[in-house]
Amino acid sequence: MPEPPVIDMRGISRVYRGEGVLVEALSDIDLRVDPGDFVAVMGPSGSGKSTLMHIIGCLDRPTSGTYHLMGEEVARLNGDALAHARLLSVGFVFQTFNLLPRLTALQNVELPMIYAGAKSRQRRERATTLLRAVGLENRTGHRPNQLSGGERQRVAIARALANDPKIILADEPTGNLDSRAGAEIVSLLEGLHSRGRTIILITHEAQVAEHARRVLTLSDGRIVGATGIVGAKGAEEATR
Amino acid sequence: MNLVESTWMALTALAANKGRSALTMLGVIIGVGAVIALVSTGKGAQMEVLSSLERMGTNLVFAIKALDVPAAQPLTMDDAGAVARLPYVETVVPQIGGFMKVTYQAESSTSNVFGTTPEYSWVHNADVALGRFITQADEDTAARVAVVGLQTADDLGTRNLLGRNIYISGLPFTVVGLLEPRGSTGFLNRDQMVLIPLSTAISRVTGDDSIYYLSARVTERDRIPDVQRSMGTLLRDRHRIGPDDQDDFLLMKQTDLQDMMGLVTNVFTALAGGIAAISLLVGGIGIMNIMLVSVTERTREIGIRKAIGARRRDILAQFLVESIILSLFGGILGIGFGVLLAWAAESVLRFHIGVTPSAVALAFAVSVGIGVFFGVYPAWRAGSQDPIDALRYE
């Protein structure tokens, strides 16, 4: 029996209400992501990539449709319940890293565990392990402004893994990096995928997207294209 | 997230802006310090006045001419004699005189000059520091001798007055005694005083026997109300006051005076404390102001924290703890500042000012309360930020 999908979206729309006009950022999106999948989402600016990412990541709620995350309906949850889903089910990696500047690399990685209520010693051990895994064991005491862009993004990846979420959501993770650092980050994400983590990667760079098992293309708030190695079934379903 | 984590986060954030945190605390420090210093000073003044009234003598009923009755007859020596014959009255001490100019060489002092009897000394606890008090012999011979209070002596430029002549209403008096310091009762400074024999006052200074102030000492404490009543009846009778007319004299028990002065000093303490509390309020508004600035400045931080899973209450707690820490530390330092101010006031005002534990506890509680009250709104604003908007904030 196949495992249930980690993400199961049906008929998801997101409408913004701004100065008398309604803007439909996403319309009628169906998306199913199975455990261990690696999905890249592509599309031009304004295609709805970020909105989709926000809804997948429980930062935003859809205007209509249903969304099951890890089997749980989250489309209608309140703010604190969404925060709980963000805390344990998804890990974010942002284009601009979004580390807290006053905290050291170690403290930044510990932060999600603080909100999850982990004990201080446990936190430090796990954060140290995670930073070692991304090759930053000698940088644990550095603040973000003492780190290079690639190093910052590696701290962010370690932070995303802090509460051991099933899904990693990466929004243009290489967008602010040179090609070499970008390649390192992509290979880190591939490594995570190979060890069973589900990866959703938003990008507009084709050479980044080609590391994914399947690629969805968004335009004007709709999924207009789907390709993939294993993807025939997934693509059909995604474009259904 | 537990309280230890929140406190640690808050301290880190406050330490990142040391100068701003210190200035914000300064408002609370001044407010709490002012409240403690002023309330303690008020309480100290009250204790001073009340104990001074106590030192004025015990078991006393006072009579003075009513000031608000136009046709009031003065109390006379005959009235005093009649009061002295009432049951339970141990003795009567009249004082004749009032404010007069006293001179010694080139210096002068406007002091209370009273003619009185030797009994004044024990009834009103007036001991001499140097020399002697008025004697019966002085009284019998209408001697021109004077016993001088400390403040009057200082006004006259020297405490070395024994055997010297001072002038009262142009008449020379030989100083025979210097009084111990006695303090003020609130209306009467009993150190700025010159006492002379009663007979001398009547014959040489005032020219009549109108009594300014009559004290009747009662044999037992429990009889004070009885004596007050019988004095009232007696004086109404002697002054021939009709049944519908009001008294032309005023009778007061010592406890009435204490109650009255207690009330007056309480009102002053409350007023001073209230004014100081306004500065505490301003300090609280300062905290709110800086917390609102801080929330705006840290919008992006709030967005990041929410994105990685912080709930509204986690963010709210973080900012609320910051404002409580600001006001709590301000409060603790303010208590120290208040104690210093009270100590300085004590050395200027020369009466005991104790900072009571209850004032400290109250100041402490109020400063925490201020942190909560003025911190809730900024913290609520922080907690209610939308994570996406907050993340996009530049």
XYZ file of C-alpha atoms in Angstrom:
634
model
C 0.000 0.000 0.000
C 1.510 3.372 -0.996
C 2.221 5.891 1.748
C -0.268 8.743 1.949
C 0.915 12.017 0.362
C 2.630 14.596 2.587
C 0.934 17.378 0.648
C -2.493 16.997 -0.890
C -4.056 20.181 -2.280
C -7.356 20.261 -4.120
C -8.906 23.292 -5.772
C -6.715 25.767 -3.934
C -7.335 29.447 -4.781
C -5.958 32.552 -3.205
C -7.603 35.892 -3.852
C -6.188 39.171 -2.590
C -8.467 42.084 -2.025
C -6.682 45.340 -2.823
C -8.137 48.805 -3.437
C -11.401 47.696 -4.973
C -9.915 45.040 -7.237
C -9.683 41.343 -6.595
C -6.396 39.745 -7.598
C -6.404 36.001 -8.014
C -2.863 34.916 -7.214
C -3.642 31.215 -7.348
C -6.604 29.602 -9.019
C -7.782 26.045 -8.664
C -4.455 24.397 -7.903
C -4.333 20.641 -7.401
C -1.029 19.382 -6.055
C -0.021 16.080 -4.587
C 3.457 15.444 -3.205
C 4.406 11.976 -1.992
C 6.914 11.366 0.793
C 10.500 11.592 -0.406
C 9.628 13.553 -3.550
C 11.753 16.426 -4.846
C 9.586 18.979 -6.632
C 10.786 22.156 -8.286
C 8.289 24.944 -8.907
C 9.178 27.327 -11.714
C 7.540 30.301 -13.250
C 8.036 33.988 -13.990
C 7.621 36.751 -11.409
C 3.988 37.214 -10.474
C 3.067 33.688 -11.500
C 2.030 32.831 -7.945
C 5.136 30.874 -6.889
C 5.525 32.761 -3.614
C 1.837 32.538 -2.780
C 1.919 28.786 -3.362
C 4.994 28.513 -1.183
C 3.289 30.514 1.596
C 0.252 28.277 1.525
C 2.288 25.059 1.404
C 4.348 26.419 4.314
C 1.283 27.390 6.372
C 2.262 31.061 6.388
C -0.973 31.882 4.571
C -4.421 30.362 4.173
C -6.123 29.645 0.853
C -9.311 31.521 -0.001
C -10.905 28.238 -1.065
C -9.992 24.612 -1.511
C -8.709 21.900 0.774
C -5.156 21.287 1.867
C -4.037 18.208 3.769
C -0.547 18.501 5.207
C 0.737 15.180 6.575
C -2.845 13.950 6.508
C -4.216 16.889 8.483
C -6.556 19.508 7.048
C -4.829 22.869 7.558
C -6.667 25.228 5.178
C -8.942 26.557 7.919
C -6.642 26.456 10.936
C -6.173 29.527 13.133
C -2.879 31.400 13.537
C -1.475 29.426 16.431
C -2.367 26.049 14.905
C -0.664 27.124 11.674
C 2.365 28.179 13.721
C 2.425 24.703 15.214
C 2.334 23.145 11.728
C 5.220 25.402 10.640
C 7.143 24.487 13.755
C 7.065 20.726 13.301
C 6.085 19.839 9.726
C 7.996 22.196 7.451
C 11.427 23.792 7.430
C 11.932 27.022 5.479
C 14.981 28.064 3.503
C 14.679 31.628 2.174
C 16.437 33.507 -0.592
C 17.589 36.159 1.892
C 18.575 33.559 4.531
C 16.504 35.302 7.238
C 18.847 34.559 10.099
C 18.597 36.650 13.252
C 21.626 38.969 13.095
C 22.220 39.174 16.859
C 22.371 35.417 17.348
C 25.294 33.103 16.565
C 24.964 30.317 14.009
C 24.393 27.863 16.836
C 21.707 30.023 18.461
C 19.949 30.508 15.126
C 19.772 26.748 14.650
C 18.543 26.302 18.230
C 15.702 28.794 17.814
C 13.015 26.466 16.368
C 13.822 23.958 19.104
C 13.251 26.650 21.756
C 9.743 27.167 20.398
C 9.263 23.391 20.354
C 10.166 23.315 24.058
C 13.386 21.278 23.832
C 15.803 21.308 26.758
C 18.860 23.498 26.467
C 21.421 20.676 26.389
C 19.459 18.661 23.870
C 19.198 21.757 21.682
C 22.864 22.499 21.759
C 23.785 18.929 20.882
C 21.379 18.718 17.983
C 22.314 22.166 16.650
C 25.983 21.235 16.791
C 25.288 17.979 14.932
C 23.267 19.799 12.268
C 25.941 22.441 11.743
C 28.556 19.708 11.424
C 26.348 18.018 8.819
C 26.363 21.193 6.696
C 30.121 21.581 7.165
C 30.084 24.500 9.590
C 31.467 22.875 12.725
C 34.100 25.636 12.923
C 31.592 28.452 12.521
C 29.126 27.726 15.327
C 30.021 30.847 17.341
C 29.930 33.248 14.372
C 27.167 35.737 13.786
C 25.582 35.921 10.322
C 27.558 39.056 9.360
C 30.775 37.111 9.969
C 29.709 34.413 7.498
C 29.703 34.272 3.685
C 26.398 34.009 1.805
C 26.862 30.287 1.188
C 27.658 29.729 4.842
C 24.591 31.679 5.906
C 22.389 29.581 3.675
C 23.911 26.435 5.150
C 23.052 27.743 8.652
C 19.518 28.337 7.387
C 19.326 24.747 6.107
C 20.541 23.460 9.473
C 17.869 25.600 11.130
C 15.189 24.250 8.773
C 16.115 20.735 9.916
C 16.095 21.588 13.624
C 12.740 20.020 14.510
C 13.230 17.195 11.984
C 10.386 18.179 9.610
C 9.305 15.858 6.792
C 9.272 18.715 4.269
C 11.882 21.311 3.366
C 10.550 24.373 1.555
C 13.255 26.298 -0.241
C 12.278 29.625 -1.837
C 14.954 30.670 -4.365
C 17.682 29.369 -2.033
C 20.413 30.106 -4.581
C 19.067 33.459 -5.706
C 21.509 35.532 -3.629
C 24.520 33.260 -4.105
C 27.295 32.961 -6.673
C 27.172 29.858 -8.822
C 29.669 27.906 -6.757
C 27.930 28.511 -3.435
C 24.613 27.887 -5.174
C 25.833 24.516 -6.410
C 26.867 23.589 -2.865
C 23.428 24.447 -1.555
C 21.730 22.436 -4.301
C 23.905 19.430 -3.554
C 23.047 19.772 0.159
C 19.357 19.698 -0.757
C 19.963 16.660 -2.994
C 21.676 14.966 -0.079
C 18.655 15.609 2.116
C 16.403 14.219 -0.561
C 18.533 11.100 -0.930
C 18.108 10.484 2.796
C 14.314 10.535 2.421
C 13.367 14.158 3.048
C 10.655 15.720 0.860
C 11.977 18.829 -0.890
C 9.987 21.583 -2.544
C 12.196 24.035 -4.342
C 11.023 27.282 -5.852
C 13.358 28.694 -8.453
C 13.491 30.435 -11.794
C 16.842 28.905 -12.748
C 16.426 25.904 -15.041
C 19.791 24.385 -14.084
C 18.708 24.408 -10.416
C 15.307 22.949 -11.236
C 16.771 20.068 -13.179
C 18.039 18.512 -9.953
C 14.450 17.832 -8.985
C 12.554 14.655 -9.786
C 9.767 16.688 -11.288
C 9.197 20.278 -12.249
C 5.945 22.213 -12.103
C 5.567 25.404 -14.065
C 3.240 28.110 -12.825
C 1.789 30.912 -14.859
C -0.913 33.359 -13.856
C -1.733 31.326 -10.805
C -2.188 28.020 -12.607
C -0.031 24.974 -13.105
C 0.655 25.022 -16.841
C 3.284 22.367 -17.146
C 4.605 19.304 -15.385
C 7.584 17.151 -16.261
C 9.381 14.519 -14.319
C 11.496 11.418 -14.333
C 8.975 9.362 -12.417
C 6.489 12.025 -13.141
C 3.976 10.727 -15.664
C 1.423 9.862 -13.023
C 2.295 12.776 -10.779
C 2.210 15.200 -13.693
C -1.122 13.984 -14.881
C -2.497 14.399 -11.449
C -0.964 17.793 -10.994
C -2.469 19.130 -14.171
C -5.755 17.360 -13.815
C 8.894 28.489 25.418
C 9.361 28.918 29.146
C 10.006 31.971 31.285
C 13.751 31.400 31.556
C 14.046 31.373 27.750
C 11.882 34.492 27.419
C 13.894 36.304 30.077
C 17.157 35.365 28.442
C 15.902 36.520 25.022
C 14.650 39.775 26.511
C 17.924 40.486 28.293
C 19.847 39.823 25.074
C 17.595 42.226 23.167
C 17.855 44.927 25.849
C 21.627 44.529 26.056
C 21.816 45.133 22.309
C 20.461 48.647 22.938
C 22.087 49.550 26.237
C 21.849 53.316 26.006
C 18.215 53.274 25.000
C 17.332 50.743 27.695
C 19.087 52.848 30.338
C 17.305 56.047 29.296
C 13.953 54.281 29.286
C 14.632 52.942 32.759
C 15.610 56.418 33.932
C 11.978 57.519 33.670
C 10.907 54.728 36.000
C 13.892 55.284 38.289
C 12.961 58.929 38.782
C 9.272 58.135 39.215
C 9.745 55.369 41.767
C 12.458 57.352 43.542
C 10.239 60.424 43.805
C 7.285 58.416 45.122
C 9.397 56.704 47.772
C 11.197 59.867 48.832
C 8.070 62.034 49.024
C 5.852 59.482 50.733
C 8.598 58.689 53.235
C 9.204 62.377 53.889
C 5.474 62.939 54.403
C 5.266 60.029 56.820
C 8.367 61.245 58.622
C 6.872 64.731 58.966
C 3.681 63.196 60.333
C 5.538 61.162 62.925
C 7.519 64.259 63.869
C 4.400 66.404 64.342
C 2.515 63.725 66.242
C 5.372 62.933 68.576
C 5.941 66.645 69.066
C 2.285 66.990 70.098
C 2.825 64.096 72.462
C 5.879 65.813 73.912
C 3.838 68.968 74.443
C 2.368 67.245 77.489
C -0.272 64.623 78.089
C -3.842 64.626 79.455
C -4.425 68.195 78.345
C -7.524 70.157 77.367
C -6.846 73.501 75.673
C -9.019 76.608 75.566
C -8.586 79.651 73.321
C -10.780 82.602 72.447
C -12.939 81.842 69.416
C -11.578 83.771 66.429
C -14.720 83.554 64.323
C -17.128 85.043 66.877
C -17.096 88.890 66.616
C -18.182 89.677 70.180
C -16.065 87.012 71.844
C -14.869 87.878 75.339
C -11.301 86.922 76.113
C -10.532 84.222 78.620
C -9.334 85.856 81.836
C -7.388 84.874 84.910
C -10.719 84.571 86.751
C -11.860 82.040 84.113
C -8.595 80.171 84.635
C -9.144 80.140 88.394
C -12.665 78.758 87.973
C -11.434 76.036 85.601
C -8.741 75.094 88.125
C -11.465 74.425 90.725
C -13.347 71.944 88.474
C -13.211 68.275 89.523
C -10.431 66.151 87.933
C -8.476 69.253 86.949
C -5.001 68.856 88.387
C -3.678 72.256 87.425
C -4.193 75.072 84.947
C -1.470 76.806 82.948
C -2.420 80.128 81.319
C -0.286 81.786 78.635
C -0.601 85.506 78.059
C 1.067 87.281 75.170
C 1.667 86.528 71.518
C 4.033 87.397 68.647
C 6.409 90.177 69.637
C 9.699 91.593 68.557
C 12.576 90.571 70.800
C 15.955 92.297 70.432
C 19.438 91.680 71.679
C 22.092 94.209 70.698
C 21.698 94.628 66.919
C 19.789 91.352 66.351
C 16.068 90.778 66.632
C 13.633 87.898 66.507
C 9.862 87.782 66.135
C 8.972 85.191 68.718
C 6.034 83.991 70.788
C 6.393 85.823 74.075
C 4.262 84.238 76.767
C 3.748 85.078 80.388
C 3.170 81.851 82.244
C 3.487 80.089 85.595
C 6.236 77.782 86.906
C 3.868 74.805 86.309
C 4.307 75.312 82.558
C 7.630 73.532 82.824
C 6.273 70.135 83.888
C 2.839 70.325 82.252
C 4.348 71.121 78.820
C 7.610 69.200 79.171
C 9.753 72.316 78.914
C 13.147 71.620 80.439
C 15.970 74.108 80.550
C 19.254 73.192 78.946
C 21.069 75.974 80.767
C 20.145 78.136 83.763
C 16.743 77.781 85.393
C 13.015 78.047 84.677
C 10.644 80.788 86.005
C 10.137 80.367 89.777
C 7.356 81.272 92.183
C 9.630 84.060 93.504
C 9.820 85.567 89.972
C 6.045 85.322 89.809
C 5.541 86.968 93.235
C 7.873 89.874 92.481
C 6.888 90.298 88.810
C 10.591 89.938 88.032
C 11.850 90.966 84.584
C 13.413 87.589 83.770
C 13.085 85.496 80.635
C 13.618 81.871 79.536
C 14.559 81.719 75.863
C 13.926 79.031 73.233
C 16.702 77.709 71.031
C 15.491 79.174 67.735
C 15.004 82.618 69.318
C 18.534 82.462 70.720
C 19.837 81.570 67.245
C 17.827 84.460 65.740
C 19.491 86.738 68.271
C 22.902 85.564 67.160
C 24.112 83.688 70.225
C 23.162 80.912 72.608
C 25.405 82.506 75.176
C 22.632 84.697 76.624
C 22.535 83.759 80.297
C 22.656 86.912 82.452
C 22.354 89.180 79.395
C 19.552 91.638 78.868
C 17.177 91.201 75.978
C 14.475 93.738 75.093
C 10.775 92.894 74.787
C 8.479 95.794 73.876
C 11.306 98.122 74.794
C 11.691 96.687 78.304
C 14.891 94.936 79.397
C 14.611 91.323 80.655
C 17.439 89.307 82.145
C 17.835 85.879 80.525
C 17.882 83.221 83.261
C 17.436 80.053 81.238
C 17.752 78.473 77.796
C 15.162 75.825 76.824
C 15.934 72.364 75.456
C 14.968 71.918 71.791
C 11.254 71.007 71.613
C 10.248 70.999 67.946
C 7.173 72.336 66.240
C 3.554 71.257 66.620
C 2.636 72.371 63.149
C 1.087 75.693 64.195
C 3.474 76.725 66.925
C 7.243 76.617 66.777
C 8.033 75.901 70.394
C 11.697 76.722 69.943
C 10.944 80.252 68.759
C 9.590 81.292 72.123
C 10.357 83.485 75.134
C 8.743 82.693 78.484
C 8.391 85.348 81.220
C 6.549 85.359 84.591
C 2.763 85.665 84.228
C 2.550 88.610 86.646
C 5.230 90.494 84.709
C 3.397 89.936 81.431
C 0.126 91.272 82.818
C 1.622 94.300 84.567
C 4.394 95.301 82.142
C 3.812 93.831 78.686
C 0.154 93.264 77.710
C -1.472 95.470 80.332
C -4.444 93.148 80.805
C -5.085 89.548 81.744
C -6.539 88.298 78.419
C -5.379 84.725 78.118
C -4.034 83.666 74.718
C -3.927 79.989 75.487
C -5.130 78.020 78.519
C -4.085 74.437 79.248
C -5.921 72.343 81.826
C -4.172 69.197 82.963
C -6.580 66.368 83.796
C -5.816 63.920 86.608
C -6.730 60.781 84.644
C -6.808 60.084 80.929
C -10.356 58.670 81.112
C -11.678 61.940 82.560
C -10.564 64.104 79.607
C -13.994 64.137 77.875
C -15.730 64.890 81.208
C -13.415 67.799 81.875
C -13.905 69.124 78.346
C -17.664 69.045 78.866
C -17.607 70.678 82.303
C -15.175 73.366 81.066
C -17.617 74.131 78.257
C -20.536 74.478 80.639
C -18.524 76.567 83.075
C -17.164 78.987 80.467
C -20.579 79.413 78.781
C -21.981 80.220 82.184
C -19.189 82.648 83.097
C -19.382 84.399 79.693
C -23.208 84.541 79.984
C -23.824 82.933 76.627
C -27.499 82.383 75.849
C -28.772 78.853 75.150
C -29.080 79.567 71.392
C -25.760 81.376 71.006
C -22.518 79.684 70.033
C -19.464 79.348 72.261
C -17.087 82.325 72.189
C -14.219 80.013 73.020
C -12.770 76.873 71.489
C -11.986 73.736 73.486
C -9.688 71.075 72.118
C -8.452 67.807 73.476
C -4.907 66.872 72.696
C -6.176 63.843 70.788
C -8.267 66.189 68.597
C -5.105 68.046 67.694
C -3.335 64.825 66.922
C -6.225 63.656 64.744
C -6.299 66.962 62.923
C -2.575 67.140 62.315
C -2.582 63.486 61.317
C -5.216 64.268 58.703
C -3.408 67.367 57.445
C -0.111 65.536 57.059
C -1.879 62.606 55.385
C -3.364 64.964 52.821
C 0.034 66.513 52.164
C 1.633 63.090 51.820
C -1.068 61.962 49.412
C -0.704 65.143 47.343
C 3.072 64.868 47.144
C 2.836 61.144 46.391
C 0.242 61.833 43.716
C 2.450 64.367 41.980
C 5.346 61.925 42.123
C 3.076 59.199 40.733
C 2.530 61.368 37.649
C 6.251 61.177 36.929
C 5.999 57.411 37.306
C 3.165 57.447 34.777
C 5.341 59.436 32.380
C 8.068 56.849 32.893
C 5.577 54.138 31.955
C 4.587 55.988 28.813
C 8.298 56.175 27.977
C 8.475 52.394 28.176
C 5.454 52.013 25.926
C 6.919 54.454 23.428
C 10.257 52.685 23.217
C 8.604 49.269 23.019
C 6.482 50.439 20.087
C 9.619 51.682 18.333
C 11.294 48.395 19.105
C 8.406 46.359 17.688
C 8.534 48.352 14.453
C 12.301 48.049 14.190
C 12.164 44.336 14.764
C 9.261 43.557 12.429
C 11.502 41.376 10.287
C 12.773 39.499 13.322
C 9.156 38.886 14.326
C 8.430 37.571 10.835
C 11.399 35.192 10.952
C 10.433 33.912 14.386
C 6.855 33.335 13.264
C 7.973 31.605 10.061
C 9.982 29.066 12.025
C 7.045 28.312 14.290
C 6.688 30.941 17.034
C 3.071 31.389 18.102
C 1.463 34.741 18.806
C 1.850 34.170 22.531
C 5.586 33.382 22.176
C 6.172 36.755 20.505
C 3.847 38.519 22.932
C 5.662 37.007 25.909
C 9.058 37.998 24.510
C 8.126 41.684 24.225
C 6.116 41.774 27.427
C 9.024 40.305 29.368
C 11.249 43.022 27.880
C 9.026 45.824 29.130
C 8.625 44.166 32.529
C 12.380 43.825 32.849
C 12.817 47.503 31.958
C 10.320 48.644 34.570
C 11.416 46.098 37.166
C 15.080 47.094 36.953
C 13.973 50.721 36.867
C 11.918 50.050 39.980
C 14.791 48.401 41.845
C 17.200 51.209 40.964
C 14.427 53.708 41.755
C 14.099 52.273 45.258
C 17.802 52.886 45.761
C 17.404 56.406 44.361
C 14.418 57.030 46.635
C 16.343 55.866 49.701
C 19.169 58.247 48.769
C 16.701 61.122 48.293
C 15.007 60.356 51.630
C 18.404 60.284 53.290
C 19.271 63.653 51.747
C 15.904 65.071 52.852
C 16.531 63.806 56.363
C 19.824 65.613 56.596
C 18.198 68.870 55.400
C 14.920 68.661 57.331
C 16.470 67.242 60.518
C 13.720 64.830 61.414
C 13.710 61.092 61.067
C 12.608 59.846 57.611
C 12.328 56.086 57.503
C 11.741 54.317 54.176
C 9.252 51.667 55.225
C 9.319 48.149 53.760
C 5.696 48.627 52.724
C 6.640 51.672 50.603
C 9.413 49.653 48.966
C 7.096 46.698 48.347
C 4.464 48.986 46.885
C 6.960 50.745 44.605
C 8.210 47.358 43.448
C 4.724 46.074 42.715
C 3.739 49.295 40.955
C 6.802 49.188 38.719
C 6.049 45.612 37.653
C 2.432 46.658 37.101
C 3.626 49.536 34.916
C 5.740 47.164 32.858
C 2.727 44.959 32.256
C 0.253 47.784 31.691
C 2.405 49.762 29.275
C 3.957 46.661 27.717
C 0.781 44.836 26.778
C -0.169 46.998 23.821
C 3.256 46.949 22.094
C 3.565 43.206 22.797
C 0.108 42.604 21.380
C 1.094 44.559 18.265
C 4.202 42.414 17.946
C 2.314 39.157 18.409
C -0.388 40.105 15.912
C 1.957 40.771 13.000
C 1.155 38.798 9.903
C 4.194 36.584 9.229
C 4.287 37.244 5.479
C 4.016 41.031 5.825
C 6.573 40.956 8.616
C 9.031 38.925 6.533
C 8.703 41.359 3.639
C 9.226 44.406 5.872
C 12.388 46.329 5.031
